[in-house]
Amino acid sequence: MAEERGSADRAPLSRERVLRAAVALADASGGSGASGASGADGFSMRRLAQELGVVPMALYKHVANKEELLDGMVDMVVGEIGRPAPGADWKSAVRQQILSARSVLLQHRWAARVIESRTGPTPAVLAYLDSVIGTFRDGGLSADLTHHVMHALGSRLLGFSQELFDAGRSTPPPSTPGGSAPDLAGAYPRLAEIAAAAAHDADSAVGGGCDDRFEFEFALDLLLDGIERLHHRGWTSASR
Amino acid sequence: MAEERGSADRAPLSRERVLRAAVALADASGGSGASGASGADGFSMRRLAQELGVVPMALYKHVANKEELLDGMVDMVVGEIGRPAPGADWKSAVRQQILSARSVLLQHRWAARVIESRTGPTPAVLAYLDSVIGTFRDGGLSADLTHHVMHALGSRLLGFSQELFDAGRSTPPPSTPGGSAPDLAGAYPRLAEIAAAAAHDADSAVGGGCDDRFEFEFALDLLLDGIERLHHRGWTSASR
DNA sequence: ACCTGAACACCGTTCAAGT
DNA sequence: ACCTGAACACCGTTCAAGT
C-alpha cells in the first residue's frame, strides 16, 4: 500500500521506482500476482505503466522484458527477509530466519509462486539460501548434512503445498458434471474427520479454520529436531 | 506423447478426448503447462483446439472455460496416483503413496504448479488427501496428530521449493545491472561449498548434479521418523 | 436448432514514423 | 537523438450472423 495510485508523480521513473510500483501493484491485485492461471489477475505490463502514468513502452527503458521485471520484484521482496541475530545457536537462528521468510512471503502472497516460476534463482534468493546454509555450517553441521537438509527444507513432500485447504474453506470444490452435490463428509470421510477435529480446537485461531502459524512451526520443529538428532549422531550420506 | 499431433481424428470430441489431449499438449509443451510467467509456454485454448483439428469455440461445448479445463486436467493427472497396498504398516504405506505421487508429478511437470494455482482442491486431490489421511488413521494415529502431520507434509518450509537449484544448473543466474560477472563462489561461499560437496559424491547420480530421488526420500524419512516418534509418545496438540 | 467466423478486450513486444 | 503511437501476433471469450 506504499504508493498505491499515485498516477502522475513527477519523479523521472527510475528502475527503482518501476520495481517498487510493480511490487505494490502485485500486492494490490489480489490474485497470484503475475499471470497465474486465472485471467482476473490484474497484473500486467500495461497495467503497471498505467499505474505509473506512463505509456507501456516506457517501462522497457528500465527493464528488458517482463521476465526481468519479475526477477527484480522477487529480489526486492526476498531482500526484505531478515538475517539471524549472530549470537543464537544454529537451531533457533535457522528457525528465526525461516519464520522471517514466511512472514515476508505472507505479506506478498504472489511472491512464492513467482519465485517458483523463475527459470533460475535471483541474487537475493541465492543470498538467502547462502545465509541459511551459513547458519547450519557455523553451527557445526557438515557440508554433506547441510546439503541434504537444505533439500529437505525445500521439498514439497505431498507433491504440492496445502494452500488448497485455505482456499477450499471459502470456495466450495467444483463438482464433476456427472457427480451430485458435494456431500463432502460422505465422499471423503477421513478428510471430513480431520477438518472437524481442526475446527474443534480452534480456540487459538481467530477465524474459523486452524492456526496456520502453529502448523508451520509444528512442521519446522519436526524437521529441525530430526536434523539435530542426525547431527548429534554424526550422520553421513555414506550411511544411506 | 500419447496422441501428439493427430490433428484431424474422426472421433466426435468428447470431454474425455478434450482433457486427454490437453494433458498431452501440456506434457509436450516443455514449459510450465498453463500460463506460467513465461510467454513461450505453448499451452492455450487456441493451441489445444488446433491440435484437435477444431475451431477454438468448439472446446466450450465440453468445458465451461479454461479454469474448468485445468481442473479436469488436474483430476486426470492426480487420478494416476496409486493407492497403497492394504497389508503394509502405515509408515511404508504413506511412503509408497507419496513416492507414487512424486513420480506422477514428475511425469507431468506442469501439474504441481497448476494444482497450486487452483482456487480450490479438485475431487481427485481431495480423494488423494483422504487416502493419505486414512492410512495414518488406520495406523492408529489420532485425528489430531494426523491433522498436523498433513500440514507438515504440505508445507513449503523455505518459503518456496528448491527447484531453482535444478534450473540454476543449466541457466546462469541473472546479474543485476550494477553488479559484475557472477563469480558465484565469491558472492555466495557457503552455497558454493554445498554445491561442490554435492558434485563430489555424485557417484550415484547419472547426470552432473545430486540424486534428487535420494534427497526426496531423505526429507520424507526425516519427517516420517519424527511423526513415528511423536505417535509413540502419545503427542497431543494440547502439549504445545 | 446448431455451428462458427468475426469481433471484443486484453496481452507482451516491436518498429517506424514523428518531433 | 529521443520518444511514442500504431501495429503485430497472440490470448480467453462473446455473440450475432449464417446454414
Coordinates of C-alpha atoms (C1' of nucleotides) in Angstrom, one line a residue:
Chain A
M1 CA 0.0 0.0 0.0
A2 CA 3.0 2.3 -0.3
E3 CA 2.3 4.5 -3.3
E4 CA -0.8 2.8 -4.5
R5 CA -2.4 5.0 -7.1
G6 CA -0.2 8.0 -7.4
S7 CA -0.8 8.1 -11.1
A8 CA 1.1 11.2 -12.3
D9 CA 4.1 11.6 -9.9
R10 CA 6.7 13.9 -11.2
A11 CA 9.7 11.7 -10.4
P12 CA 11.5 10.6 -13.6
L13 CA 10.8 6.8 -13.5
S14 CA 13.9 5.1 -12.4
R15 CA 14.3 1.3 -12.3
E16 CA 13.8 1.5 -8.5
R17 CA 10.5 3.3 -9.0
V18 CA 9.3 0.8 -11.6
L19 CA 10.1 -2.2 -9.3
R20 CA 8.6 -0.6 -6.3
A21 CA 5.4 0.2 -8.2
A22 CA 5.3 -3.3 -9.6
V23 CA 5.5 -4.9 -6.1
A24 CA 2.8 -2.5 -4.9
L25 CA 0.6 -3.3 -7.8
A26 CA 1.1 -7.1 -7.4
D27 CA 0.3 -6.7 -3.7
A28 CA -2.9 -4.8 -4.5
S29 CA -4.0 -7.2 -7.3
G30 CA -5.5 -9.8 -5.0
G31 CA -4.7 -12.8 -7.3
S32 CA -1.5 -14.6 -7.9
G33 CA 0.4 -11.5 -8.9
A34 CA 1.9 -12.4 -12.2
S35 CA -0.1 -14.5 -14.7
G36 CA -1.2 -17.3 -12.6
A37 CA -3.8 -19.4 -14.3
S38 CA -6.6 -17.1 -13.6
G39 CA -7.2 -14.3 -16.1
A40 CA -8.6 -11.9 -13.4
D41 CA -5.1 -11.3 -12.3
G42 CA -4.8 -7.6 -12.7
F43 CA -1.0 -7.5 -13.0
S44 CA 0.4 -6.7 -16.4
M45 CA 3.0 -4.5 -18.1
R46 CA 0.3 -2.3 -19.5
R47 CA -1.5 -2.1 -16.1
L48 CA 1.8 -1.2 -14.4
A49 CA 2.5 1.5 -17.0
Q50 CA -1.0 2.9 -16.5
E51 CA -0.4 3.0 -12.7
L52 CA 2.8 5.0 -13.3
G53 CA 1.0 7.4 -15.6
V54 CA 3.2 6.3 -18.5
V55 CA 3.0 4.7 -21.9
P56 CA 3.7 0.9 -21.7
M57 CA 6.8 1.2 -23.8
A58 CA 8.4 3.5 -21.3
L59 CA 8.9 0.6 -18.9
Y60 CA 11.2 -1.1 -21.4
K61 CA 13.7 1.7 -20.8
H62 CA 14.3 0.3 -17.3
V63 CA 13.6 -3.4 -17.7
A64 CA 14.5 -5.6 -20.6
N65 CA 11.2 -7.5 -20.6
K66 CA 8.6 -9.0 -18.2
E67 CA 10.9 -11.8 -17.1
E68 CA 13.5 -9.3 -15.9
L69 CA 10.8 -7.2 -14.2
L70 CA 9.6 -10.3 -12.2
D71 CA 13.2 -11.1 -11.3
G72 CA 13.6 -7.6 -9.9
M73 CA 10.3 -7.9 -8.0
V74 CA 11.5 -11.2 -6.5
D75 CA 14.8 -9.7 -5.5
M76 CA 13.1 -6.7 -3.8
V77 CA 10.8 -9.0 -1.8
V78 CA 13.3 -11.6 -0.8
G79 CA 15.7 -8.8 0.2
E80 CA 13.2 -8.0 3.0
I81 CA 13.9 -11.3 4.7
G82 CA 15.9 -10.6 7.9
R83 CA 19.3 -12.0 8.8
P84 CA 19.5 -14.0 12.0
A85 CA 21.0 -12.5 15.2
P86 CA 24.6 -13.6 15.3
G87 CA 24.6 -14.8 18.9
A88 CA 22.0 -17.5 18.8
D89 CA 22.5 -21.3 18.4
W90 CA 22.0 -22.7 14.9
K91 CA 18.7 -24.2 15.6
S92 CA 16.9 -21.0 16.8
A93 CA 18.9 -18.9 14.3
V94 CA 17.5 -21.0 11.4
R95 CA 14.1 -21.0 13.0
Q96 CA 14.1 -17.2 13.2
Q97 CA 15.3 -16.8 9.6
I98 CA 12.7 -19.2 8.2
L99 CA 9.9 -17.6 10.1
S100 CA 11.0 -14.2 8.8
A101 CA 10.9 -15.6 5.3
R102 CA 7.4 -16.9 6.0
S103 CA 6.1 -13.5 7.2
V104 CA 7.6 -11.7 4.2
L105 CA 6.0 -14.1 1.8
L106 CA 2.7 -13.8 3.6
Q107 CA 2.8 -10.1 3.0
H108 CA 3.4 -10.6 -0.7
R109 CA 1.3 -13.6 -1.5
W110 CA 2.1 -13.6 -5.2
A111 CA 5.8 -14.0 -4.4
A112 CA 6.2 -17.7 -3.7
R113 CA 4.5 -18.6 -6.9
V114 CA 6.5 -16.1 -8.9
I115 CA 9.8 -17.3 -7.4
E116 CA 9.0 -20.9 -8.4
S117 CA 8.2 -19.8 -11.9
R118 CA 11.6 -18.2 -12.5
T119 CA 14.0 -20.2 -14.7
G120 CA 16.8 -19.7 -12.2
P121 CA 17.4 -18.2 -8.8
T122 CA 17.9 -14.5 -8.5
P123 CA 20.8 -13.0 -6.5
A124 CA 18.6 -12.2 -3.4
V125 CA 17.3 -15.8 -3.4
L126 CA 20.9 -17.1 -3.6
A127 CA 21.9 -14.8 -0.8
Y128 CA 19.0 -16.0 1.4
L129 CA 19.9 -19.7 0.8
D130 CA 23.6 -18.9 1.4
S131 CA 22.7 -17.3 4.7
V132 CA 20.6 -20.3 5.9
I133 CA 23.4 -22.6 4.8
G134 CA 25.9 -20.5 6.7
T135 CA 23.9 -20.8 9.8
F136 CA 23.9 -24.5 9.7
R137 CA 27.7 -24.6 8.9
D138 CA 28.5 -22.2 11.7
G139 CA 26.5 -24.5 14.0
G140 CA 28.9 -27.3 13.2
L141 CA 26.9 -29.3 10.7
S142 CA 28.9 -30.9 7.9
A143 CA 28.6 -29.6 4.3
D144 CA 27.2 -33.1 3.5
L145 CA 24.4 -33.0 6.0
T146 CA 23.7 -29.3 5.3
H147 CA 23.3 -30.1 1.7
H148 CA 20.6 -32.7 2.3
V149 CA 19.0 -30.6 4.9
M150 CA 18.5 -27.8 2.5
H151 CA 16.8 -30.1 0.1
A152 CA 14.6 -31.3 2.9
L153 CA 13.5 -27.8 3.7
G154 CA 12.8 -27.1 0.1
S155 CA 10.8 -30.2 -0.6
R156 CA 7.1 -30.3 -1.4
L157 CA 6.5 -33.8 0.2
L158 CA 2.9 -34.2 -0.8
G159 CA 3.7 -33.1 -4.3
F160 CA 2.1 -29.7 -3.8
S161 CA 1.6 -27.4 -0.9
Q162 CA -1.6 -27.4 1.1
E163 CA -2.8 -23.9 0.4
L164 CA -5.8 -25.5 -1.3
F165 CA -7.2 -26.1 2.2
D166 CA -7.3 -22.5 3.0
A167 CA -8.8 -21.6 -0.4
G168 CA -11.2 -24.5 -0.1
R169 CA -12.6 -23.1 3.2
S170 CA -14.1 -20.2 1.3
T171 CA -14.7 -21.7 -2.2
P172 CA -16.7 -25.0 -2.4
P173 CA -14.9 -27.6 -4.5
P174 CA -16.0 -27.9 -8.2
S175 CA -18.3 -30.8 -8.8
T176 CA -17.8 -33.1 -11.8
P177 CA -20.8 -32.8 -14.2
G178 CA -21.8 -36.4 -13.5
G179 CA -21.4 -36.3 -9.7
S180 CA -24.1 -34.9 -7.5
A181 CA -23.8 -32.2 -4.9
P182 CA -20.7 -32.1 -2.7
D183 CA -21.7 -34.0 0.5
L184 CA -18.1 -33.9 1.5
A185 CA -18.4 -35.9 4.6
G186 CA -19.7 -38.9 2.7
A187 CA -17.2 -38.7 -0.2
Y188 CA -14.1 -38.1 1.9
P189 CA -14.9 -39.3 5.4
R190 CA -11.3 -39.2 6.6
L191 CA -10.8 -35.7 5.4
A192 CA -14.0 -34.5 7.0
E193 CA -13.0 -36.0 10.3
I194 CA -9.7 -34.1 10.2
A195 CA -11.4 -30.9 9.3
A196 CA -13.9 -31.4 12.1
A197 CA -11.0 -32.0 14.6
A198 CA -9.3 -28.9 13.4
A199 CA -12.4 -26.8 13.8
H200 CA -13.0 -28.3 17.2
D201 CA -9.9 -27.0 18.9
A202 CA -9.9 -23.7 17.1
D203 CA -9.8 -21.7 20.4
S204 CA -6.4 -20.1 19.5
A205 CA -7.3 -19.3 15.9
V206 CA -9.3 -16.1 15.4
G207 CA -11.0 -17.1 12.2
G208 CA -12.9 -20.4 11.6
G209 CA -10.0 -22.6 10.5
C210 CA -6.9 -23.8 12.2
D211 CA -3.9 -21.9 13.4
D212 CA -1.6 -21.8 10.3
R213 CA 1.3 -20.3 12.2
F214 CA 1.2 -23.2 14.7
E215 CA 1.0 -25.7 11.8
F216 CA 4.0 -24.1 10.2
E217 CA 6.1 -24.2 13.4
F218 CA 5.0 -27.8 14.1
A219 CA 6.4 -28.8 10.7
L220 CA 9.5 -26.7 11.1
D221 CA 10.3 -28.0 14.6
L222 CA 9.7 -31.6 13.5
L223 CA 12.3 -31.2 10.8
L224 CA 14.7 -29.2 13.0
D225 CA 14.5 -31.8 15.8
G226 CA 15.2 -34.6 13.3
I227 CA 18.2 -32.6 11.9
E228 CA 19.6 -32.0 15.3
R229 CA 19.4 -35.7 16.1
L230 CA 21.1 -36.7 12.8
H231 CA 23.8 -34.1 13.6
H232 CA 24.5 -35.4 17.1
R233 CA 24.8 -39.0 15.7
G234 CA 27.4 -37.8 13.2
W235 CA 25.2 -38.8 10.2
T236 CA 26.8 -39.1 6.8
S237 CA 25.4 -39.7 3.4
A238 CA 27.7 -42.8 3.3
S239 CA 25.2 -44.4 5.7
R240 CA 22.4 -44.4 3.2
Chain B
M1 CA 3.3 -38.4 -26.1
A2 CA 0.1 -40.3 -26.4
E3 CA -1.8 -38.7 -29.3
E4 CA 0.6 -35.9 -30.1
R5 CA -0.3 -34.4 -33.4
G6 CA -3.3 -36.4 -34.7
S7 CA -4.8 -33.3 -36.0
A8 CA -7.9 -34.5 -37.8
D9 CA -9.2 -37.6 -35.9
R10 CA -12.7 -38.5 -36.7
A11 CA -13.9 -39.2 -33.2
P12 CA -16.6 -36.7 -32.1
L13 CA -14.7 -34.8 -29.5
S14 CA -16.0 -35.8 -26.1
R15 CA -14.9 -34.2 -22.8
E16 CA -12.7 -37.2 -22.2
R17 CA -10.9 -36.6 -25.5
V18 CA -10.5 -32.9 -24.8
L19 CA -9.0 -33.5 -21.4
R20 CA -6.7 -36.2 -22.6
A21 CA -5.4 -34.0 -25.5
A22 CA -5.0 -31.1 -23.1
V23 CA -2.8 -33.2 -20.8
A24 CA -0.8 -34.5 -23.8
L25 CA -0.3 -31.0 -25.0
A26 CA 0.8 -29.7 -21.6
D27 CA 3.2 -32.6 -21.3
A28 CA 4.6 -31.8 -24.8
S29 CA 4.9 -28.0 -24.2
G30 CA 8.1 -28.0 -22.2
G31 CA 7.2 -25.0 -20.0
S32 CA 5.0 -24.7 -17.0
G33 CA 2.0 -26.1 -18.8
A34 CA -0.6 -23.4 -18.2
S35 CA 0.4 -19.7 -18.3
G36 CA 3.4 -19.7 -16.1
A37 CA 5.1 -16.4 -16.2
S38 CA 7.0 -17.2 -19.4
G39 CA 5.2 -16.4 -22.6
A40 CA 6.8 -19.2 -24.5
D41 CA 4.5 -21.6 -22.8
G42 CA 2.7 -23.2 -25.7
F43 CA -0.4 -24.2 -23.9
S44 CA -3.6 -22.3 -24.7
M45 CA -7.2 -22.9 -25.6
R46 CA -6.5 -22.0 -29.2
R47 CA -3.4 -24.2 -29.4
L48 CA -5.4 -27.1 -28.0
A49 CA -8.2 -26.6 -30.4
Q50 CA -5.7 -26.5 -33.3
E51 CA -4.2 -29.8 -32.0
L52 CA -7.6 -31.4 -32.1
G53 CA -8.3 -30.0 -35.6
V54 CA -11.2 -27.9 -34.3
V55 CA -12.2 -24.3 -34.1
P56 CA -11.4 -22.9 -30.6
M57 CA -15.0 -22.3 -29.7
A58 CA -15.8 -26.0 -30.1
L59 CA -14.0 -26.6 -26.8
Y60 CA -16.5 -24.6 -24.9
K61 CA -19.1 -27.3 -25.7
H62 CA -17.3 -29.7 -23.4
V63 CA -15.7 -27.3 -20.9
A64 CA -17.1 -24.1 -19.4
N65 CA -13.9 -22.2 -19.6
K66 CA -10.1 -22.5 -19.1
E67 CA -10.4 -22.8 -15.3
E68 CA -12.6 -25.9 -15.7
L69 CA -10.3 -27.3 -18.3
L70 CA -7.4 -27.0 -15.9
D71 CA -9.4 -28.6 -13.1
G72 CA -10.2 -31.5 -15.3
M73 CA -6.5 -31.9 -16.3
V74 CA -5.5 -31.9 -12.6
D75 CA -8.1 -34.5 -11.8
M76 CA -6.9 -36.7 -14.7
V77 CA -3.3 -36.5 -13.5
V78 CA -3.9 -36.8 -9.8
G79 CA -6.1 -39.8 -10.6
E80 CA -3.0 -41.6 -11.7
I81 CA -1.5 -41.7 -8.2
G82 CA -1.6 -45.2 -6.9
R83 CA -3.4 -46.4 -3.7
P84 CA -1.2 -48.1 -1.1
A85 CA -1.2 -51.9 -0.8
P86 CA -3.6 -52.7 2.1
G87 CA -1.3 -55.0 4.1
A88 CA 1.6 -52.7 4.8
D89 CA 2.2 -50.7 8.0
W90 CA 1.2 -47.1 8.0
K91 CA 4.8 -45.8 7.6
S92 CA 5.7 -47.7 4.5
A93 CA 2.1 -47.3 3.1
V94 CA 2.4 -43.5 3.3
R95 CA 5.9 -43.7 1.9
Q96 CA 4.7 -45.7 -1.0
Q97 CA 1.8 -43.4 -1.8
I98 CA 3.8 -40.2 -1.6
L99 CA 6.5 -41.6 -3.8
S100 CA 3.8 -42.6 -6.3
A101 CA 2.6 -39.0 -6.2
R102 CA 6.1 -37.8 -6.8
S103 CA 6.6 -40.0 -9.8
V104 CA 3.3 -39.0 -11.3
L105 CA 4.0 -35.3 -10.9
L106 CA 7.5 -35.8 -12.4
Q107 CA 5.8 -37.2 -15.5
H108 CA 3.6 -34.1 -15.8
R109 CA 5.9 -31.3 -14.6
W110 CA 3.3 -28.6 -15.2
A111 CA 0.9 -30.3 -12.8
A112 CA 2.2 -29.2 -9.4
R113 CA 2.2 -25.5 -10.4
V114 CA -1.3 -25.8 -11.9
I115 CA -2.6 -27.6 -8.8
E116 CA -1.3 -24.8 -6.6
S117 CA -2.9 -22.2 -8.9
R118 CA -6.4 -23.6 -8.5
T119 CA -8.8 -21.7 -6.3
G120 CA -9.9 -24.9 -4.6
P121 CA -9.0 -28.6 -4.5
T122 CA -10.5 -30.8 -7.2
P123 CA -12.2 -34.1 -6.3
A124 CA -9.2 -36.2 -7.2
V125 CA -7.0 -34.1 -5.0
L126 CA -9.5 -34.4 -2.1
A127 CA -9.5 -38.2 -2.7
Y128 CA -5.7 -38.4 -2.6
L129 CA -5.6 -36.4 0.6
D130 CA -8.4 -38.5 2.1
S131 CA -6.4 -41.6 1.2
V132 CA -3.2 -40.5 2.9
I133 CA -5.2 -39.4 5.9
G134 CA -6.9 -42.8 6.0
T135 CA -3.5 -44.5 6.0
F136 CA -2.4 -42.5 9.1
R137 CA -5.7 -43.1 10.9
D138 CA -5.7 -46.8 10.1
G139 CA -2.2 -46.9 11.5
G140 CA -3.5 -45.7 14.8
L141 CA -2.6 -42.0 14.7
S142 CA -5.1 -39.7 16.3
A143 CA -7.1 -37.3 14.2
D144 CA -5.4 -34.5 16.0
L145 CA -1.9 -35.7 15.2
T146 CA -2.9 -36.7 11.6
H147 CA -4.2 -33.2 11.0
H148 CA -0.9 -31.5 12.0
V149 CA 1.1 -34.1 10.1
M150 CA -0.8 -33.4 6.9
H151 CA 0.0 -29.8 7.2
A152 CA 3.7 -30.7 7.8
L153 CA 3.7 -32.8 4.6
G154 CA 2.2 -29.9 2.6
S155 CA 4.4 -27.1 4.0
R156 CA 7.0 -25.2 2.0
L157 CA 9.3 -24.6 4.8
L158 CA 11.9 -22.4 3.0
G159 CA 9.0 -20.3 1.6
F160 CA 9.4 -21.9 -1.8
S161 CA 10.6 -25.2 -3.2
Q162 CA 14.1 -25.7 -4.3
E163 CA 13.5 -26.5 -8.0
L164 CA 15.5 -23.3 -8.6
F165 CA 18.6 -25.3 -8.0
D166 CA 17.9 -27.8 -10.8
A167 CA 17.1 -24.9 -13.2
G168 CA 20.1 -23.0 -12.0
R169 CA 22.4 -25.8 -13.0
S170 CA 21.6 -25.2 -16.7
T171 CA 20.8 -21.4 -16.7
P172 CA 23.3 -19.0 -15.1
P173 CA 21.7 -16.6 -12.6
P174 CA 20.8 -13.2 -13.9
S175 CA 23.2 -10.4 -12.9
T176 CA 22.0 -7.1 -11.5
P177 CA 23.0 -4.3 -13.9
G178 CA 25.3 -2.8 -11.3
G179 CA 27.0 -6.0 -10.2
S180 CA 29.8 -7.5 -12.2
A181 CA 30.1 -11.1 -13.6
P182 CA 28.6 -13.9 -11.4
D183 CA 31.7 -15.3 -9.6
L184 CA 29.4 -17.4 -7.6
A185 CA 32.0 -18.8 -5.3
G186 CA 33.0 -15.4 -4.1
A187 CA 29.5 -14.0 -3.7
Y188 CA 27.9 -17.0 -2.0
P189 CA 30.7 -19.0 -0.5
R190 CA 28.5 -21.3 1.7
L191 CA 26.3 -22.1 -1.3
A192 CA 29.3 -22.9 -3.4
E193 CA 30.7 -25.2 -0.8
I194 CA 27.5 -27.1 -0.6
A195 CA 27.3 -27.4 -4.4
A196 CA 30.8 -28.6 -4.5
A197 CA 30.1 -31.2 -1.8
A198 CA 27.1 -32.4 -3.8
A199 CA 29.0 -32.7 -7.0
H200 CA 31.8 -34.6 -5.2
D201 CA 29.8 -37.6 -4.1
A202 CA 27.8 -37.7 -7.4
D203 CA 28.7 -41.4 -8.0
S204 CA 25.1 -42.5 -7.7
A205 CA 23.6 -39.7 -9.8
V206 CA 23.9 -40.3 -13.6
G207 CA 23.9 -36.6 -14.5
G208 CA 26.1 -33.9 -13.1
G209 CA 24.1 -32.8 -10.0
C210 CA 22.8 -34.7 -7.0
D211 CA 20.5 -37.6 -6.6
D212 CA 17.1 -35.9 -6.4
R213 CA 15.3 -39.1 -5.5
F214 CA 17.7 -39.7 -2.6
E215 CA 17.1 -36.1 -1.4
F216 CA 13.4 -36.6 -1.5
E217 CA 13.5 -39.8 0.4
F218 CA 15.8 -38.2 2.9
A219 CA 13.3 -35.5 3.6
L220 CA 10.4 -37.9 3.6
D221 CA 12.0 -40.3 6.1
L222 CA 13.2 -37.4 8.3
L223 CA 9.5 -36.4 8.7
L224 CA 8.1 -39.9 8.9
D225 CA 10.6 -40.8 11.6
G226 CA 9.7 -37.7 13.6
I227 CA 6.0 -38.5 13.2
E228 CA 6.5 -42.0 14.4
R229 CA 8.3 -40.8 17.5
L230 CA 5.5 -38.3 18.3
H231 CA 2.9 -41.0 17.8
H232 CA 4.7 -43.4 20.2
R233 CA 4.9 -40.7 22.8
G234 CA 1.2 -40.1 22.5
W235 CA 1.7 -36.5 21.3
T236 CA -1.3 -34.2 21.5
S237 CA -1.7 -30.6 20.4
A238 CA -2.6 -29.8 24.0
S239 CA 1.1 -30.2 24.7
R240 CA 2.0 -27.1 22.6
Chain C
dA1 C1' -31.6 -25.8 -33.9
dC2 C1' -27.0 -25.9 -34.5
dC3 C1' -22.4 -24.3 -35.7
dT4 C1' -18.8 -20.8 -36.4
dG5 C1' -16.4 -16.7 -38.2
dA6 C1' -15.8 -12.3 -36.9
dA7 C1' -15.3 -9.4 -33.1
dC8 C1' -14.1 -7.7 -28.3
dA9 C1' -11.0 -6.6 -24.8
dC10 C1' -7.0 -7.8 -23.5
dC11 C1' -1.6 -9.3 -23.5
dG12 C1' 3.9 -8.6 -24.3
dT13 C1' 6.7 -6.6 -27.6
dT14 C1' 8.4 -4.3 -32.0
dC15 C1' 9.3 -0.6 -35.0
dA16 C1' 8.7 3.0 -37.9
dA17 C1' 7.2 7.4 -38.1
dG18 C1' 7.1 11.9 -35.7
dT19 C1' 9.4 15.6 -33.0
Chain D
dA1 C1' 18.7 11.8 -30.7
dC2 C1' 14.8 10.8 -28.4
dC3 C1' 10.1 9.5 -27.6
dT4 C1' 5.8 7.2 -28.7
dG5 C1' 1.5 5.8 -31.2
dA6 C1' 0.2 2.3 -34.2
dA7 C1' 0.9 -2.3 -35.2
dC8 C1' 1.9 -7.3 -34.7
dA9 C1' 0.9 -11.8 -33.1
dC10 C1' -1.1 -13.6 -29.6
dC11 C1' -4.8 -14.6 -25.6
dG12 C1' -9.8 -16.2 -23.5
dT13 C1' -14.4 -15.5 -24.5
dT14 C1' -18.8 -13.5 -26.6
dC15 C1' -22.3 -13.1 -30.0
dA16 C1' -24.6 -12.3 -34.0
dA17 C1' -24.9 -13.8 -38.4
dG18 C1' -25.1 -17.9 -41.5
dT19 C1' -26.8 -22.6 -42.5

